[in-house]
Amino acid sequence: MAALTTEQPRDYGVEPTPLDNHLPMTAIKIFAGAAVSRASTGDVRGLNIADEGFEGFARQTFDNSAGSAGGEKVKVRQRGIVILDVVGVTDDSDVADSVYASDEDVFTLTTGSNLLVGKVRRWISGTTCEVYFEALSVRSI
């Protein structure tokens, strides 16, 4: 394979297009920004590692605590890039590492029984980084 000796323009696609959805929720209150997961009933709730998988981040606060499961829907971002504090991230060497969630607002590089969220896309500083994420139901990774 030869090294380039002149510029080689390349065509690049656009950044991943964010994907939002309205998903039925359990009879609880979900706060904007909460990681959510899909319960065995098919409804989403604040992320619980016993659930079937990560389904994204709530885009709005919605209180269905007085309602019935599946009776209301919450807007969820299912794919995109988000800035998170991720336990275990230290520097650029963590780029491309898998990111997991243990609850609505705790993210880590530790697999354990945690749910897969996405991958570190860019390290910013300390434990702060950009994470490319995909919900289980739309995942290609």
PDB file of C-alpha atoms in Angstrom:
ATOM      1  CA  MET A   1       0.000   0.000   0.000  1.00  0.00           C
ATOM      2  CA  ALA A   2       1.405   3.384  -0.977  1.00  0.00           C
ATOM      3  CA  ALA A   3       1.366   6.485   1.174  1.00  0.00           C
ATOM      4  CA  LEU A   4      -0.322   9.554  -0.293  1.00  0.00           C
ATOM      5  CA  THR A   5       1.898  12.108  -1.959  1.00  0.00           C
ATOM      6  CA  THR A   6      -0.909  14.567  -2.671  1.00  0.00           C
ATOM      7  CA  GLU A   7      -4.317  15.461  -1.246  1.00  0.00           C
ATOM      8  CA  GLN A   8      -7.056  12.889  -1.711  1.00  0.00           C
ATOM      9  CA  PRO A   9     -10.442  14.523  -1.138  1.00  0.00           C
ATOM     10  CA  ARG A  10     -12.952  12.171   0.501  1.00  0.00           C
ATOM     11  CA  ASP A  11     -16.707  12.240   0.733  1.00  0.00           C
ATOM     12  CA  TYR A  12     -17.980  11.959   4.286  1.00  0.00           C
ATOM     13  CA  GLY A  13     -21.490  11.333   5.473  1.00  0.00           C
ATOM     14  CA  VAL A  14     -23.180  13.613   7.932  1.00  0.00           C
ATOM     15  CA  GLU A  15     -23.034  13.051  11.667  1.00  0.00           C
ATOM     16  CA  PRO A  16     -25.475  10.405  12.878  1.00  0.00           C
ATOM     17  CA  THR A  17     -28.955  11.826  12.629  1.00  0.00           C
ATOM     18  CA  PRO A  18     -30.626  11.949  16.044  1.00  0.00           C
ATOM     19  CA  LEU A  19     -33.636   9.699  16.278  1.00  0.00           C
ATOM     20  CA  ASP A  20     -36.566  10.506  18.540  1.00  0.00           C
ATOM     21  CA  ASN A  21     -39.573   8.337  19.274  1.00  0.00           C
ATOM     22  CA  HIS A  22     -42.649   8.387  21.514  1.00  0.00           C
ATOM     23  CA  LEU A  23     -42.647   5.223  23.614  1.00  0.00           C
ATOM     24  CA  PRO A  24     -45.326   3.865  25.954  1.00  0.00           C
ATOM     25  CA  MET A  25     -44.284   4.169  29.573  1.00  0.00           C
ATOM     26  CA  THR A  26     -45.004   2.445  32.851  1.00  0.00           C
ATOM     27  CA  ALA A  27     -47.119   4.190  35.489  1.00  0.00           C
ATOM     28  CA  ILE A  28     -44.290   6.347  36.890  1.00  0.00           C
ATOM     29  CA  LYS A  29     -42.746   9.802  36.511  1.00  0.00           C
ATOM     30  CA  ILE A  30     -39.757  10.050  34.164  1.00  0.00           C
ATOM     31  CA  PHE A  31     -37.583  13.163  34.285  1.00  0.00           C
ATOM     32  CA  ALA A  32     -36.056  14.797  31.210  1.00  0.00           C
ATOM     33  CA  GLY A  33     -32.522  13.485  30.675  1.00  0.00           C
ATOM     34  CA  ALA A  34     -33.116  10.159  32.403  1.00  0.00           C
ATOM     35  CA  ALA A  35     -31.749   7.059  30.712  1.00  0.00           C
ATOM     36  CA  VAL A  36     -34.687   4.732  30.135  1.00  0.00           C
ATOM     37  CA  SER A  37     -34.981   1.006  29.567  1.00  0.00           C
ATOM     38  CA  ARG A  38     -37.650  -1.317  28.216  1.00  0.00           C
ATOM     39  CA  ALA A  39     -39.373  -3.451  30.850  1.00  0.00           C
ATOM     40  CA  SER A  40     -40.595  -6.965  30.019  1.00  0.00           C
ATOM     41  CA  THR A  41     -44.057  -5.443  29.494  1.00  0.00           C
ATOM     42  CA  GLY A  42     -42.703  -3.441  26.544  1.00  0.00           C
ATOM     43  CA  ASP A  43     -43.138  -0.107  28.328  1.00  0.00           C
ATOM     44  CA  VAL A  44     -40.191   2.154  29.212  1.00  0.00           C
ATOM     45  CA  ARG A  45     -39.234   3.404  32.648  1.00  0.00           C
ATOM     46  CA  GLY A  46     -36.224   4.946  34.355  1.00  0.00           C
ATOM     47  CA  LEU A  47     -33.296   2.651  33.536  1.00  0.00           C
ATOM     48  CA  ASN A  48     -33.309  -0.590  35.499  1.00  0.00           C
ATOM     49  CA  ILE A  49     -30.562  -3.161  34.859  1.00  0.00           C
ATOM     50  CA  ALA A  50     -33.128  -5.974  35.175  1.00  0.00           C
ATOM     51  CA  ASP A  51     -34.861  -4.723  32.013  1.00  0.00           C
ATOM     52  CA  GLU A  52     -34.436  -5.936  28.445  1.00  0.00           C
ATOM     53  CA  GLY A  53     -32.271  -3.045  27.278  1.00  0.00           C
ATOM     54  CA  PHE A  54     -31.411   0.634  27.098  1.00  0.00           C
ATOM     55  CA  GLU A  55     -33.965   2.583  25.021  1.00  0.00           C
ATOM     56  CA  GLY A  56     -32.507   6.095  25.078  1.00  0.00           C
ATOM     57  CA  PHE A  57     -32.838   9.338  27.008  1.00  0.00           C
ATOM     58  CA  ALA A  58     -36.113  11.007  27.992  1.00  0.00           C
ATOM     59  CA  ARG A  59     -36.491  14.303  26.094  1.00  0.00           C
ATOM     60  CA  GLN A  60     -39.178  15.608  28.441  1.00  0.00           C
ATOM     61  CA  THR A  61     -40.441  15.133  31.961  1.00  0.00           C
ATOM     62  CA  PHE A  62     -43.667  13.179  31.946  1.00  0.00           C
ATOM     63  CA  ASP A  63     -45.686  12.102  34.961  1.00  0.00           C
ATOM     64  CA  ASN A  64     -47.794   9.004  34.395  1.00  0.00           C
ATOM     65  CA  SER A  65     -47.747   7.953  38.062  1.00  0.00           C
ATOM     66  CA  ALA A  66     -51.526   8.361  38.329  1.00  0.00           C
ATOM     67  CA  GLY A  67     -52.125   6.631  34.982  1.00  0.00           C
ATOM     68  CA  SER A  68     -51.882   3.103  33.712  1.00  0.00           C
ATOM     69  CA  ALA A  69     -48.928   1.301  32.149  1.00  0.00           C
ATOM     70  CA  GLY A  70     -48.841   1.960  28.420  1.00  0.00           C
ATOM     71  CA  GLY A  71     -51.540   4.604  28.723  1.00  0.00           C
ATOM     72  CA  GLU A  72     -49.152   7.497  28.046  1.00  0.00           C
ATOM     73  CA  LYS A  73     -46.052   7.974  25.891  1.00  0.00           C
ATOM     74  CA  VAL A  74     -42.828   9.791  26.643  1.00  0.00           C
ATOM     75  CA  LYS A  75     -40.569  11.378  24.013  1.00  0.00           C
ATOM     76  CA  VAL A  76     -37.230   9.547  23.924  1.00  0.00           C
ATOM     77  CA  ARG A  77     -34.033  10.228  21.957  1.00  0.00           C
ATOM     78  CA  GLN A  78     -33.013   6.771  20.772  1.00  0.00           C
ATOM     79  CA  ARG A  79     -29.866   7.577  18.794  1.00  0.00           C
ATOM     80  CA  GLY A  80     -27.366  10.419  18.857  1.00  0.00           C
ATOM     81  CA  ILE A  81     -24.415  11.899  20.675  1.00  0.00           C
ATOM     82  CA  VAL A  82     -24.617  12.986  24.302  1.00  0.00           C
ATOM     83  CA  ILE A  83     -22.082  14.435  26.733  1.00  0.00           C
ATOM     84  CA  LEU A  84     -21.849  12.278  29.850  1.00  0.00           C
ATOM     85  CA  ASP A  85     -19.653  11.751  32.884  1.00  0.00           C
ATOM     86  CA  VAL A  86     -18.501   8.142  32.583  1.00  0.00           C
ATOM     87  CA  VAL A  87     -16.887   6.371  35.545  1.00  0.00           C
ATOM     88  CA  GLY A  88     -13.560   4.871  34.484  1.00  0.00           C
ATOM     89  CA  VAL A  89     -12.803   7.283  31.642  1.00  0.00           C
ATOM     90  CA  THR A  90      -9.407   8.922  32.071  1.00  0.00           C
ATOM     91  CA  ASP A  91      -8.112  10.123  28.694  1.00  0.00           C
ATOM     92  CA  ASP A  92      -8.064   9.623  24.906  1.00  0.00           C
ATOM     93  CA  SER A  93      -7.169   5.957  25.338  1.00  0.00           C
ATOM     94  CA  ASP A  94     -10.811   5.342  26.306  1.00  0.00           C
ATOM     95  CA  VAL A  95     -12.160   6.421  22.896  1.00  0.00           C
ATOM     96  CA  ALA A  96     -14.172   3.552  21.314  1.00  0.00           C
ATOM     97  CA  ASP A  97     -14.693   1.836  24.691  1.00  0.00           C
ATOM     98  CA  SER A  98     -18.228   0.635  25.417  1.00  0.00           C
ATOM     99  CA  VAL A  99     -20.316   2.690  27.857  1.00  0.00           C
ATOM    100  CA  TYR A 100     -22.859   1.058  30.175  1.00  0.00           C
ATOM    101  CA  ALA A 101     -25.548   2.421  32.509  1.00  0.00           C
ATOM    102  CA  SER A 102     -26.377   1.119  35.967  1.00  0.00           C
ATOM    103  CA  ASP A 103     -29.345   3.465  36.505  1.00  0.00           C
ATOM    104  CA  GLU A 104     -30.944   6.627  35.079  1.00  0.00           C
ATOM    105  CA  ASP A 105     -27.859   8.807  35.631  1.00  0.00           C
ATOM    106  CA  VAL A 106     -24.810   6.584  36.298  1.00  0.00           C
ATOM    107  CA  PHE A 107     -22.595   5.641  33.355  1.00  0.00           C
ATOM    108  CA  THR A 108     -19.497   3.476  33.452  1.00  0.00           C
ATOM    109  CA  LEU A 109     -16.993   1.492  31.400  1.00  0.00           C
ATOM    110  CA  THR A 110     -17.714  -1.532  33.618  1.00  0.00           C
ATOM    111  CA  THR A 111     -19.806  -4.230  31.976  1.00  0.00           C
ATOM    112  CA  GLY A 112     -21.075  -6.191  34.981  1.00  0.00           C
ATOM    113  CA  SER A 113     -24.863  -6.495  34.844  1.00  0.00           C
ATOM    114  CA  ASN A 114     -25.176  -2.962  33.432  1.00  0.00           C
ATOM    115  CA  LEU A 115     -26.963  -2.145  30.163  1.00  0.00           C
ATOM    116  CA  LEU A 116     -25.003  -1.182  27.034  1.00  0.00           C
ATOM    117  CA  VAL A 117     -25.586   2.436  26.010  1.00  0.00           C
ATOM    118  CA  GLY A 118     -22.987   3.130  23.319  1.00  0.00           C
ATOM    119  CA  LYS A 119     -19.330   4.018  22.842  1.00  0.00           C
ATOM    120  CA  VAL A 120     -16.991   6.822  23.855  1.00  0.00           C
ATOM    121  CA  ARG A 121     -16.690   9.012  20.775  1.00  0.00           C
ATOM    122  CA  ARG A 122     -14.439  11.753  22.145  1.00  0.00           C
ATOM    123  CA  TRP A 123     -12.778  12.388  25.489  1.00  0.00           C
ATOM    124  CA  ILE A 124     -13.257  15.962  26.730  1.00  0.00           C
ATOM    125  CA  SER A 125     -11.628  16.061  30.180  1.00  0.00           C
ATOM    126  CA  GLY A 126     -11.666  14.120  33.435  1.00  0.00           C
ATOM    127  CA  THR A 127     -14.536  11.653  33.119  1.00  0.00           C
ATOM    128  CA  THR A 128     -16.491  13.858  30.691  1.00  0.00           C
ATOM    129  CA  CYS A 129     -16.829  12.594  27.153  1.00  0.00           C
ATOM    130  CA  GLU A 130     -19.036  12.473  24.084  1.00  0.00           C
ATOM    131  CA  VAL A 131     -20.886   9.169  23.832  1.00  0.00           C
ATOM    132  CA  TYR A 132     -22.469   7.881  20.653  1.00  0.00           C
ATOM    133  CA  PHE A 133     -25.556   5.965  21.800  1.00  0.00           C
ATOM    134  CA  GLU A 134     -28.205   3.744  20.259  1.00  0.00           C
ATOM    135  CA  ALA A 135     -31.298   2.243  21.838  1.00  0.00           C
ATOM    136  CA  LEU A 136     -31.532  -1.542  21.768  1.00  0.00           C
ATOM    137  CA  SER A 137     -34.507  -1.411  19.407  1.00  0.00           C
ATOM    138  CA  VAL A 138     -32.629   0.630  16.763  1.00  0.00           C
ATOM    139  CA  ARG A 139     -29.108  -0.631  17.399  1.00  0.00           C
ATOM    140  CA  SER A 140     -26.723  -1.463  14.627  1.00  0.00           C
ATOM    141  CA  ILE A 141     -23.727  -1.912  16.938  1.00  0.00           C
TER     142      ILE A 141
END
